[in-house]
XYZ file of C-alpha atoms in Angstrom:
758
model
C -37.377 -41.713 123.845
C -39.786 -44.369 125.152
C -43.176 -43.338 126.499
C -42.183 -44.848 129.856
C -38.834 -44.066 131.439
C -36.719 -47.073 132.379
C -37.363 -47.873 136.036
C -37.530 -50.815 138.385
C -40.886 -49.561 139.636
C -43.771 -51.429 137.911
C -45.574 -49.417 135.266
C -48.739 -50.115 133.288
C -50.387 -49.351 129.969
C -53.943 -49.737 128.720
C -54.765 -50.408 125.075
C -57.922 -50.758 123.007
C -57.582 -52.906 119.881
C -60.447 -52.800 117.386
C -61.302 -54.707 114.218
C -61.568 -58.476 113.612
C -60.249 -59.475 117.039
C -63.119 -61.397 118.683
C -63.905 -65.043 118.127
C -60.575 -65.882 116.464
C -58.337 -66.751 119.416
C -56.753 -63.320 119.918
C -57.029 -63.378 123.717
C -55.003 -66.606 124.025
C -52.367 -65.152 121.704
C -52.136 -61.974 123.796
C -51.961 -63.970 127.021
C -49.118 -66.082 125.647
C -47.257 -62.932 124.573
C -47.735 -61.316 128.001
C -46.684 -64.475 129.845
C -43.541 -64.782 127.722
C -42.558 -61.305 128.906
C -43.534 -61.901 132.569
C -46.247 -59.259 132.381
C -49.364 -59.205 134.540
C -52.846 -57.843 133.893
C -55.803 -58.879 131.766
C -57.398 -58.851 128.321
C -61.125 -58.349 127.906
C -63.703 -58.322 125.111
C -65.681 -55.085 124.904
C -67.919 -53.451 122.312
C -64.914 -51.388 121.264
C -62.777 -54.493 120.694
C -60.113 -55.896 123.001
C -59.221 -53.981 126.138
C -55.706 -54.829 127.376
C -54.139 -53.842 130.691
C -50.497 -54.873 131.156
C -48.132 -54.053 133.972
C -44.536 -54.930 134.667
C -41.088 -53.519 133.928
C -40.643 -50.731 131.421
C -38.487 -52.922 129.211
C -41.050 -55.742 129.085
C -43.905 -53.357 128.410
C -41.971 -51.700 125.591
C -41.319 -55.112 124.046
C -45.028 -55.967 124.400
C -46.032 -52.728 122.653
C -43.559 -53.397 119.829
C -44.566 -57.018 119.351
C -48.356 -56.665 119.661
C -49.012 -55.126 116.199
C -47.239 -58.073 114.565
C -49.576 -60.507 116.356
C -52.760 -58.776 115.222
C -54.817 -59.886 112.193
C -55.065 -57.756 109.089
C -57.347 -54.722 109.525
C -57.016 -54.756 113.319
C -56.172 -51.347 114.730
C -54.807 -50.133 118.064
C -57.322 -47.386 118.781
C -55.664 -46.038 121.882
C -52.662 -46.568 124.155
C -52.107 -44.718 127.382
C -50.357 -45.020 130.700
C -52.278 -46.760 133.458
C -51.929 -47.313 137.164
C -50.322 -50.612 138.309
C -52.906 -52.609 140.242
C -50.762 -55.450 141.521
C -52.106 -58.291 139.376
C -50.472 -61.633 140.137
C -51.180 -63.184 136.692
C -52.224 -62.266 133.185
C -55.713 -63.589 132.500
C -58.987 -63.130 130.679
C -61.273 -60.627 132.317
C -64.967 -61.026 131.467
C -67.332 -58.097 131.790
C -70.284 -58.585 129.468
C -71.850 -55.326 130.673
C -68.908 -53.331 129.347
C -70.068 -50.665 126.922
C -73.454 -52.309 126.259
C -75.684 -49.734 124.573
C -72.768 -47.897 123.015
C -72.082 -47.913 119.259
C -70.015 -51.011 118.653
C -66.637 -50.652 116.940
C -65.571 -54.287 117.468
C -66.198 -56.510 114.470
C -68.806 -59.236 114.873
C -67.077 -62.612 114.363
C -68.216 -64.634 111.368
C -69.435 -68.226 111.233
C -66.555 -70.466 110.170
C -66.480 -73.998 108.799
C -64.874 -76.891 110.657
C -61.096 -76.658 110.868
C -58.743 -79.536 110.065
C -57.885 -80.156 113.721
C -61.516 -80.539 114.750
C -62.247 -82.725 111.731
C -59.370 -85.019 112.706
C -60.702 -85.311 116.258
C -64.201 -86.157 115.052
C -62.776 -88.915 112.853
C -60.439 -90.313 115.532
C -61.970 -93.268 117.459
C -59.564 -92.611 120.339
C -60.610 -88.993 120.804
C -63.305 -88.058 123.292
C -65.038 -85.990 120.586
C -65.194 -88.910 118.160
C -68.314 -88.498 116.026
C -69.436 -85.447 118.010
C -71.170 -83.276 115.364
C -70.808 -79.931 117.190
C -67.067 -80.049 117.765
C -65.421 -76.632 117.406
C -62.558 -74.504 118.721
C -61.267 -70.941 118.479
C -60.543 -71.516 114.795
C -63.985 -72.729 113.716
C -67.653 -73.080 114.483
C -70.750 -70.859 114.673
C -70.250 -67.224 115.621
C -72.622 -64.621 114.137
C -75.565 -67.038 113.933
C -75.541 -67.721 117.699
C -74.693 -64.262 119.107
C -77.231 -62.551 121.333
C -75.195 -59.413 121.726
C -71.607 -58.275 121.830
C -69.012 -58.503 123.290
C -68.531 -62.109 122.193
C -68.692 -64.233 125.354
C -70.339 -67.630 125.896
C -73.087 -66.220 128.107
C -73.959 -63.829 125.281
C -74.584 -66.675 122.828
C -77.026 -69.537 122.421
C -74.362 -71.789 124.012
C -75.083 -70.290 127.412
C -77.617 -73.057 128.145
C -74.919 -75.731 127.823
C -72.673 -75.580 130.950
C -69.206 -76.977 130.307
C -68.257 -80.351 131.693
C -65.040 -80.767 133.729
C -62.880 -81.659 130.721
C -64.250 -78.890 128.497
C -63.876 -76.380 131.338
C -60.230 -77.339 131.763
C -59.601 -76.745 128.044
C -61.569 -73.498 128.165
C -59.465 -72.168 131.050
C -56.056 -73.272 129.744
C -54.161 -70.628 127.769
C -52.106 -73.394 126.122
C -55.155 -75.124 124.679
C -56.664 -74.214 121.308
C -60.075 -74.187 123.007
C -59.016 -71.490 125.471
C -62.131 -69.297 125.663
C -63.609 -70.971 122.580
C -67.174 -69.812 123.175
C -68.808 -72.520 121.045
C -66.857 -75.464 122.478
C -68.696 -78.533 123.770
C -68.588 -82.328 123.738
C -70.864 -85.378 123.987
C -71.329 -84.836 127.740
C -72.166 -81.142 127.873
C -73.071 -79.924 124.395
C -76.060 -79.840 122.061
C -77.855 -83.077 121.226
C -79.213 -84.260 117.879
C -81.933 -86.560 116.627
C -84.141 -87.453 113.662
C -87.895 -86.948 113.663
C -90.505 -87.822 111.090
C -93.246 -85.716 109.508
C -95.491 -86.367 112.544
C -92.920 -84.988 114.989
C -91.979 -88.395 116.411
C -88.308 -88.967 117.233
C -87.071 -91.932 115.183
C -83.433 -92.030 116.310
C -80.942 -89.953 118.244
C -77.170 -89.644 118.622
C -75.065 -91.441 116.045
C -78.042 -93.639 115.169
C -79.767 -90.476 113.916
C -76.991 -89.767 111.424
C -76.990 -93.361 110.212
C -80.762 -93.323 109.869
C -80.763 -90.029 107.934
C -78.007 -91.302 105.626
C -79.945 -94.478 104.880
C -83.092 -92.525 104.060
C -81.139 -90.247 101.715
C -79.646 -93.274 99.949
C -83.188 -94.582 99.465
C -84.309 -91.363 97.801
C -85.920 -89.478 100.688
C -85.570 -85.757 101.445
C -83.954 -84.818 104.770
C -84.146 -81.345 106.283
C -80.939 -80.731 108.221
C -80.641 -77.933 110.750
C -77.283 -76.329 109.990
C -75.370 -73.307 111.305
C -77.764 -70.639 110.092
C -80.945 -72.485 109.205
C -82.422 -75.569 107.585
C -81.069 -77.181 104.435
C -82.778 -79.761 102.229
C -80.650 -82.772 101.279
C -81.093 -85.525 98.718
C -78.865 -87.941 96.844
C -77.387 -85.891 93.975
C -76.917 -89.023 91.854
C -80.627 -89.929 91.934
C -82.720 -88.330 89.200
C -85.940 -89.409 90.924
C -84.899 -87.901 94.280
C -83.766 -84.601 92.769
C -86.954 -84.299 90.723
C -89.032 -84.984 93.835
C -87.182 -82.188 95.640
C -87.811 -79.821 92.726
C -91.514 -80.566 92.759
C -91.917 -80.133 96.503
C -89.707 -77.047 96.737
C -91.414 -75.520 93.662
C -88.043 -74.961 92.023
C -88.449 -76.206 88.481
C -85.007 -75.694 86.946
C -82.714 -73.355 88.891
C -79.454 -75.267 89.588
C -78.944 -76.860 92.985
C -75.769 -76.641 95.055
C -73.978 -79.908 95.768
C -71.997 -80.843 98.870
C -69.078 -83.250 98.449
C -67.037 -84.774 101.242
C -63.592 -83.509 100.195
C -61.655 -81.522 97.623
C -60.739 -84.736 95.779
C -64.428 -85.426 95.179
C -64.986 -81.829 94.070
C -62.262 -82.245 91.439
C -64.229 -85.161 89.966
C -67.232 -82.951 89.325
C -65.728 -79.593 88.357
C -62.772 -78.056 86.593
C -61.200 -76.129 89.447
C -58.435 -73.558 89.277
C -56.297 -72.469 92.215
C -58.663 -69.628 93.125
C -61.615 -72.048 93.140
C -59.727 -74.408 95.449
C -58.777 -71.618 97.831
C -62.388 -70.476 98.019
C -63.704 -74.008 98.572
C -61.279 -74.698 101.416
C -61.459 -71.236 103.024
C -62.827 -70.698 106.528
C -65.948 -69.132 104.991
C -66.706 -72.347 103.074
C -68.936 -70.799 100.379
C -70.658 -72.495 97.493
C -68.266 -72.089 94.548
C -69.695 -71.987 91.021
C -67.286 -73.676 88.580
C -67.385 -75.415 85.168
C -68.420 -79.050 85.240
C -65.731 -81.631 84.519
C -65.687 -84.237 81.772
C -66.334 -86.884 84.484
C -69.448 -85.122 85.767
C -71.856 -87.884 86.799
C -74.762 -86.440 88.754
C -78.481 -86.503 88.077
C -79.368 -84.343 85.088
C -81.862 -82.358 87.173
C -79.138 -81.047 89.489
C -78.001 -78.431 86.960
C -80.106 -79.059 83.888
C -79.027 -77.189 80.725
C -75.990 -75.460 82.253
C -72.350 -76.524 82.294
C -71.518 -75.094 85.719
C -72.061 -76.545 89.176
C -72.163 -74.955 92.622
C -70.018 -77.038 94.969
C -69.081 -76.776 98.618
C -67.436 -78.885 101.284
C -69.042 -79.919 104.592
C -69.397 -76.845 106.770
C -69.772 -78.586 110.147
C -68.873 -81.978 111.620
C -72.574 -82.848 111.361
C -72.430 -82.334 107.589
C -69.171 -84.260 107.403
C -70.481 -87.244 109.359
C -73.626 -87.403 107.255
C -71.626 -87.108 104.039
C -69.299 -89.892 105.187
C -72.288 -92.151 105.835
C -74.055 -91.473 102.537
C -70.834 -91.764 100.508
C -72.380 -89.877 97.585
C -72.580 -86.207 96.549
C -75.560 -84.510 98.155
C -77.826 -81.794 96.842
C -77.800 -79.332 99.734
C -80.131 -76.387 99.168
C -81.788 -73.734 101.312
C -84.538 -74.978 103.606
C -87.473 -73.119 102.106
C -90.105 -73.223 99.428
C -88.920 -71.117 96.481
C -89.477 -67.417 97.155
C -89.833 -67.807 100.930
C -87.121 -66.935 103.480
C -84.846 -69.545 104.994
C -86.495 -71.557 107.787
C -84.373 -71.638 110.944
C -86.587 -72.279 113.970
C -87.917 -75.776 114.643
C -91.525 -74.688 115.069
C -91.301 -72.566 111.920
C -89.773 -75.402 109.906
C -92.690 -77.743 110.676
C -95.026 -75.419 108.791
C -92.586 -74.134 106.151
C -91.172 -77.532 105.182
C -94.020 -79.820 106.175
C -94.819 -80.704 102.592
C -91.202 -80.884 101.485
C -89.072 -82.971 103.860
C -89.623 -86.612 104.740
C -87.397 -86.452 107.838
C -85.739 -83.764 109.944
C -82.197 -84.064 111.342
C -82.471 -81.676 114.289
C -80.348 -80.267 117.102
C -81.105 -78.140 120.152
C -78.600 -75.284 119.730
C -80.699 -72.209 119.036
C -80.055 -70.296 115.823
C -80.449 -66.648 116.775
C -79.584 -65.037 113.445
C -80.638 -66.922 110.306
C -78.061 -66.901 107.547
C -77.930 -68.721 104.222
C -74.899 -70.186 102.435
C -72.651 -67.757 100.576
C -72.203 -68.195 96.820
C -69.095 -67.060 94.936
C -67.634 -67.402 91.457
C -64.085 -66.869 90.235
C -64.101 -64.342 87.386
C -60.916 -63.034 85.792
C -58.917 -64.531 88.657
C -60.990 -62.738 91.332
C -63.487 -64.242 93.762
C -66.816 -62.513 93.101
C -69.610 -62.717 95.663
C -72.942 -63.654 94.137
C -74.650 -64.073 97.525
C -73.037 -62.624 100.634
C -73.999 -64.737 103.636
C -72.495 -67.378 105.972
C -68.773 -66.881 106.561
C -68.652 -63.580 104.650
C -71.315 -61.443 106.313
C -71.641 -59.166 108.140
C -68.899 -57.653 105.953
C -67.074 -54.642 107.365
C -67.085 -51.778 104.860
C -64.159 -49.402 104.524
C -66.039 -46.124 104.711
C -65.290 -42.936 106.629
C -67.033 -42.699 109.990
C -70.467 -41.148 109.696
C -73.590 -40.623 111.703
C -75.934 -43.606 112.114
C -77.399 -44.746 108.776
C -79.377 -47.814 107.698
C -79.526 -48.612 103.969
C -82.380 -50.912 102.959
C -81.353 -52.055 99.451
C -83.811 -52.635 96.604
C -86.419 -55.311 95.949
C -84.454 -58.377 94.849
C -81.539 -60.016 96.684
C -82.081 -57.576 99.530
C -79.355 -57.129 102.126
C -79.047 -54.320 104.660
C -76.090 -52.026 105.231
C -75.609 -49.851 108.268
C -73.281 -47.472 110.017
C -73.404 -46.887 113.756
C -70.941 -43.990 113.745
C -68.016 -46.277 114.580
C -68.143 -48.873 111.805
C -70.126 -49.752 108.709
C -71.200 -53.212 107.561
C -73.059 -54.980 104.762
C -75.349 -57.560 106.298
C -76.225 -61.043 105.064
C -78.533 -61.876 102.177
C -82.247 -61.779 103.053
C -83.879 -62.398 99.660
C -86.503 -60.992 97.321
C -89.329 -58.950 98.834
C -92.165 -60.687 96.985
C -93.828 -62.428 99.946
C -95.170 -61.426 103.334
C -92.778 -63.863 105.020
C -89.764 -62.306 103.257
C -90.879 -58.829 104.253
C -91.292 -59.944 107.857
C -87.750 -61.357 107.782
C -86.503 -57.999 106.447
C -88.115 -56.119 109.347
C -86.740 -58.696 111.801
C -83.215 -58.219 110.487
C -83.488 -54.432 110.679
C -84.400 -54.791 114.349
C -81.707 -57.387 115.070
C -78.829 -55.564 113.380
C -79.879 -52.208 114.827
C -79.754 -53.689 118.322
C -76.538 -55.663 117.770
C -74.572 -52.688 116.461
C -76.133 -50.083 118.735
C -77.621 -47.896 115.989
C -79.708 -44.999 117.281
C -81.281 -41.895 115.735
C -80.491 -43.168 112.272
C -81.077 -41.773 108.824
C -82.590 -44.262 106.385
C -81.580 -44.576 102.747
C -83.247 -46.521 99.953
C -84.086 -46.711 96.283
C -85.986 -44.180 94.158
C -88.485 -46.806 93.013
C -91.905 -45.838 94.419
C -93.224 -49.405 94.532
C -90.382 -51.237 96.270
C -91.418 -52.609 99.644
C -88.125 -51.462 101.158
C -88.691 -47.879 99.984
C -92.280 -47.849 101.245
C -91.177 -49.258 104.595
C -88.448 -46.621 104.840
C -90.920 -43.796 104.235
C -93.249 -45.178 106.913
C -90.612 -44.929 109.658
C -90.206 -41.933 112.021
C -86.717 -41.176 110.712
C -85.324 -38.856 108.054
C -84.636 -40.638 104.779
C -82.663 -40.208 101.580
C -83.498 -41.765 98.213
C -80.698 -42.853 95.898
C -80.839 -43.737 92.206
C -80.411 -47.469 91.689
C -77.467 -47.452 89.258
C -75.614 -44.713 91.095
C -75.713 -47.026 94.131
C -74.342 -49.944 92.076
C -71.356 -47.886 90.912
C -70.622 -46.360 94.309
C -70.626 -49.874 95.807
C -67.815 -50.658 93.366
C -66.051 -47.391 94.213
C -66.270 -48.321 97.894
C -64.813 -51.757 97.227
C -61.818 -50.316 95.365
C -61.213 -47.350 97.692
C -62.224 -44.744 95.113
C -64.863 -42.788 97.026
C -62.709 -39.669 96.710
C -62.487 -39.921 92.914
C -64.683 -39.436 89.878
C -65.210 -42.617 87.877
C -66.960 -43.758 84.736
C -69.507 -46.277 85.921
C -70.847 -48.961 83.620
C -74.115 -50.021 85.274
C -75.684 -52.963 83.431
C -78.524 -54.867 85.073
C -82.147 -55.889 84.680
C -84.122 -52.934 85.985
C -83.665 -49.784 88.001
C -85.924 -46.770 88.361
C -84.497 -43.891 86.348
C -84.610 -40.210 87.185
C -86.871 -39.670 84.149
C -89.423 -42.226 85.321
C -88.370 -44.886 82.801
C -86.648 -48.196 83.517
C -82.871 -47.903 83.245
C -80.410 -50.758 83.055
C -77.735 -50.146 80.429
C -76.067 -47.005 81.747
C -72.824 -45.062 81.548
C -72.575 -42.686 84.506
C -69.946 -40.155 85.531
C -70.010 -40.706 89.283
C -68.698 -39.266 92.486
C -69.734 -40.481 95.929
C -72.443 -37.816 96.034
C -73.592 -37.260 92.445
C -73.776 -38.705 88.968
C -74.364 -37.610 85.398
C -75.855 -39.937 82.800
C -73.506 -39.748 79.814
C -74.639 -42.758 77.799
C -76.976 -45.734 77.635
C -78.413 -48.410 75.412
C -80.964 -47.365 72.848
C -84.376 -47.534 74.593
C -86.916 -50.202 73.708
C -90.346 -51.212 74.956
C -91.283 -53.988 77.357
C -94.629 -55.365 76.146
C -96.361 -56.638 79.256
C -94.039 -54.859 81.689
C -92.684 -57.142 84.409
C -93.822 -60.251 82.509
C -90.915 -59.794 80.107
C -88.431 -60.907 82.782
C -90.002 -64.394 82.698
C -91.128 -64.351 79.033
C -88.161 -63.222 76.924
C -90.000 -63.959 73.653
C -91.786 -60.678 74.300
C -88.483 -58.807 74.284
C -87.329 -60.607 71.161
C -90.496 -59.432 69.419
C -90.024 -55.758 70.267
C -86.320 -55.861 69.372
C -87.023 -57.352 65.942
C -89.829 -54.864 65.333
C -87.516 -51.915 66.019
C -84.644 -53.412 64.013
C -86.488 -54.852 61.007
C -90.074 -53.664 61.169
C -93.412 -54.954 62.412
C -94.062 -57.330 59.483
C -90.910 -59.339 60.182
C -91.561 -59.279 63.936
C -95.051 -60.654 63.308
C -93.526 -63.638 61.509
C -91.575 -64.753 64.591
C -92.762 -68.180 65.663
C -93.047 -69.035 69.343
C -94.621 -72.052 70.957
C -95.887 -70.111 73.980
C -96.697 -66.673 72.590
C -98.215 -64.874 69.631
C -95.795 -62.247 68.283
C -98.351 -60.680 65.948
C -100.870 -60.190 68.752
C -98.188 -58.834 71.061
C -97.312 -56.012 68.671
C -100.574 -54.258 69.507
C -99.348 -53.740 73.090
C -96.458 -51.643 71.843
C -98.828 -48.725 71.167
C -100.101 -48.735 74.757
C -97.531 -46.996 77.026
C -99.052 -48.209 80.289
C -98.665 -51.819 79.173
C -95.293 -51.355 77.463
C -92.926 -49.218 79.549
C -89.688 -47.897 78.087
C -86.348 -49.330 79.172
C -82.621 -49.235 78.474
C -82.082 -52.518 80.303
C -78.987 -54.515 79.380
C -80.412 -57.493 81.249
C -83.534 -57.501 79.106
C -81.384 -57.090 75.963
C -79.530 -60.277 76.974
C -82.906 -61.983 77.496
C -84.119 -60.937 74.063
C -80.924 -62.150 72.403
C -81.243 -65.479 74.251
C -84.803 -65.842 72.964
C -83.632 -65.309 69.372
C -80.383 -67.290 69.499
C -81.380 -70.185 71.781
C -85.147 -70.182 71.347
C -85.763 -69.552 75.056
C -89.337 -68.391 75.489
C -89.931 -68.709 79.225
C -87.713 -68.435 82.305
C -88.249 -70.218 85.590
C -85.985 -67.914 87.579
C -84.445 -64.469 87.366
C -81.595 -64.227 84.868
C -82.063 -67.738 83.494
C -82.022 -66.676 79.838
C -78.822 -64.662 80.259
C -77.179 -67.517 82.185
C -77.999 -69.962 79.395
C -76.744 -67.506 76.762
C -73.410 -67.182 78.565
C -73.253 -70.934 78.997
C -73.788 -71.448 75.264
C -70.776 -69.327 74.265
C -68.206 -71.008 72.037
C -65.209 -69.017 73.231
C -63.154 -70.179 70.266
C -65.582 -68.522 67.838
C -64.471 -65.295 66.194
C -66.305 -62.214 65.024
C -68.848 -59.859 66.518
C -71.981 -57.951 65.634
C -72.286 -54.224 65.002
C -73.298 -52.188 68.048
C -72.540 -48.612 66.988
C -72.822 -45.556 69.177
C -74.280 -42.211 68.396
C -71.983 -39.165 68.731
C -71.958 -36.683 71.597
C -73.563 -35.277 73.665
C -74.836 -38.671 74.818
C -73.243 -41.970 73.883
C -76.229 -44.000 72.677
C -75.471 -47.649 71.869
C -77.719 -48.718 69.003
C -78.452 -52.455 69.206
C -80.604 -52.526 66.049
C -77.757 -53.466 63.633
C -76.811 -56.272 66.023
C -80.348 -57.679 65.967
C -80.394 -57.459 62.173
C -77.169 -59.462 61.966
C -78.394 -62.044 64.487
C -81.460 -62.605 62.308
C -79.187 -63.026 59.280
C -77.061 -65.574 61.145
C -80.194 -67.477 62.134
C -81.291 -67.602 58.524
C -77.843 -68.903 57.505
C -77.899 -71.607 60.159
C -74.977 -70.213 62.198
C -74.257 -72.248 65.342
C -75.778 -71.101 68.632
C -72.360 -71.144 70.324
C -70.863 -68.794 67.725
C -73.834 -66.398 67.862
C -73.789 -66.311 71.665
C -70.085 -65.505 71.647
C -70.459 -62.820 68.972
C -73.214 -61.220 71.051
C -71.030 -61.108 74.166
C -68.071 -59.757 72.223
C -70.282 -57.056 70.703
C -71.390 -55.870 74.149
C -67.793 -55.882 75.389
C -66.557 -53.978 72.315
C -69.247 -51.315 72.690
C -68.473 -50.811 76.382
C -64.771 -50.621 75.586
C -65.321 -47.911 72.962
C -67.193 -45.734 75.448
C -64.527 -46.322 78.099
C -61.787 -45.240 75.678
C -63.327 -41.760 75.842
C -62.550 -41.611 79.567
C -58.954 -42.784 79.815
C -58.184 -40.298 82.593
C -60.510 -41.848 85.182
C -61.137 -45.284 86.679
C -63.799 -47.546 85.176
C -66.201 -49.326 87.554
C -68.411 -52.244 86.496
C -71.624 -52.621 88.497
C -74.946 -54.431 88.203
C -76.067 -58.022 87.881
C -74.987 -58.375 84.233
C -71.386 -58.346 85.474
C -71.859 -61.695 87.173
C -71.300 -62.951 83.612
C -67.805 -64.488 83.418
C -67.469 -64.355 79.622
C -68.370 -60.665 79.445
C -66.217 -59.587 82.384
C -63.162 -61.483 81.157
C -63.535 -59.957 77.691
C -63.630 -56.503 79.273
C -60.691 -57.259 81.569
C -58.574 -58.044 78.514
C -59.800 -55.159 76.405
C -59.506 -52.564 79.193
C -56.206 -53.795 80.631
C -54.597 -50.385 80.038
C -57.335 -48.646 82.027
C -57.736 -48.471 85.778
C -60.552 -50.995 85.953
C -62.693 -51.795 88.980
C -63.873 -55.379 88.523
C -66.556 -57.031 90.687
C -65.318 -58.614 93.921
C -66.375 -59.136 97.528
C -69.328 -56.737 97.429
C -71.890 -58.444 95.168
C -72.228 -56.648 91.812
C -75.929 -57.585 91.796
C -78.604 -56.032 94.003
C -77.125 -57.831 97.012
C -74.503 -55.059 97.108
C -76.918 -52.202 96.470
C -77.226 -51.184 100.133
C -73.449 -50.740 100.424
C -73.567 -48.134 97.670
C -76.641 -46.478 99.177
C -74.884 -46.222 102.531
C -71.739 -44.661 101.034
C -73.765 -42.117 99.031
C -75.873 -41.107 102.027
C -72.798 -40.771 104.234
C -71.044 -38.560 101.664
C -74.113 -36.383 101.163
C -74.616 -35.981 104.912
C -70.975 -34.953 105.329
C -71.612 -32.233 102.755
C -74.739 -31.159 104.619
C -77.002 -32.236 101.785
C -80.307 -34.079 101.658
C -82.606 -35.183 98.860
């Protein structure tokens, strides 16, 4: 029987719909559904989601209730439905009440920044359209969202667009339920929207309007560096075909060799530069518009300095009409990289950019729409047919996490690739990438984001959770706050992040946690771990054979040091002393190995990759984190056969002994084996050893976690070898430290539910 008896007397219902329902055109869709059924009432954004009040005949209301779930996006949920009192509404309309539920924990999902849609792009390119060449054109399907929100619910007066009153034509579109700009909070046009201009290094305006775009394009063609103010912050642009321009950018940005991302005007141009599969194309053209890392094509014709020494390229399409118009004017691929000096946070405020980029950019392409929440570009890579997040940011973050409701928690991540995660009791999210905590500016940005996200999501009386490492800034900050805190082991957090992603928080898994460094429970540096994990606990059941790191943290940038200690352990000190390096003295280094304070112990898989890269490829120094491992993966000849020995010791702990592998690598070097074959044999050896350990645990899922599993060759080897297992591959939550806070949050929530603390 229906909830409402059939009657001619008007009846009413009230519903709350939560999830991804704000900023995507849901209110127009609901209005059109209600109008088609001759229903009256209103729909309103609130911190809980959409509040709907409909009144009319019983039959029409029943049809509305049946049809509504089919109109909702995936993951949207009708939280409540109850009878209401008819109030005699004459229409069905949007009701705006920005004070509704302010201060309460927010269960509505914050809308994400989205790239320009096809319809808006067509308007911008149409000389007969009133938005022709307007660089801030948007609608309910595209445009800035998260980056311009002051607070929820998502209404224009709660965003940085509130200072741009709508003109008559834009207001008519905004108020018309038949228009795709109906309540499009970011909508604007030439008459009423943000303005744009170019200024020089002295702050003088050189050109404005369309002349500004033409001027900036001409300067880029002539080799100059332009700082463009995008959706979430500044980006630095140069001509990607000019070796001189790219080298100048590297020098000024202090980024000596790390690959740059490249923006191309369309998918056709992307196909010229990279070998794209269907998953790559879907990612490139998605509403998130991330940078997609893909293999370079045979026609690749950019400056060598764009991606020197690697055969992959990070590509993305124009994210806004401003980017599209500039790209159309330049008519060349553009290096488009974060607006910062290497190691500093992204610049996003005009006054801040003058100081941060004063010695980098020649010109600034500015606009006057305030960026309230800085956010970088997302970076993804397709691995084993899955899109893997390498940097979770614009278009993908804040990411809603599928965790059971818990009390308020803020997870602070680690030290590198820091991102926050939080729960407000109603929902949990993983926030956007902040960066490494090496500088004062980065640490200030971390504190700023804690404050911003806490306020946005209404988090109060929270528990904090962070890493065990005593020297991480995030852990020290956590301990300095007037809140209870929980400390979580680094690799346990990596594996639980994977468990969370695959919906396995209620299961025990075998976690394979391979990364660079993580503070172990025994005070040593872990990084090549096999862990039996639940959401609350773990047991270390295996790891790589330990080795020493002569010089400590210096080994991450000087892999010749690792090569020396590996050869010493595998073949003896005399042979290690004979290693020849252009930048280091192996014989002198050996003396450090007897000094524990200068040579800490580790089981790090990341450092093992670095040491192998130093031996196989001759890499002695790295300019950025993970460079040696990236180059080793890139060198793999995937047609090569064979592997090295990487045996494991018997129970009770599965110890993978890399010494025979190092011995065989040295033999291959002496025989003149090709670098591509050795690199592939190394990767296959690691995959084989992991597979052997996993075969001992056929009854439980396997989860891969840690930065090593950004490696496509290794992951795809494991996917094939473990195809008969239940295997949790990396995905939307970054497998690197960018996903660490998600695991910390899930562990803390599970421990709190059990009434436990650490």
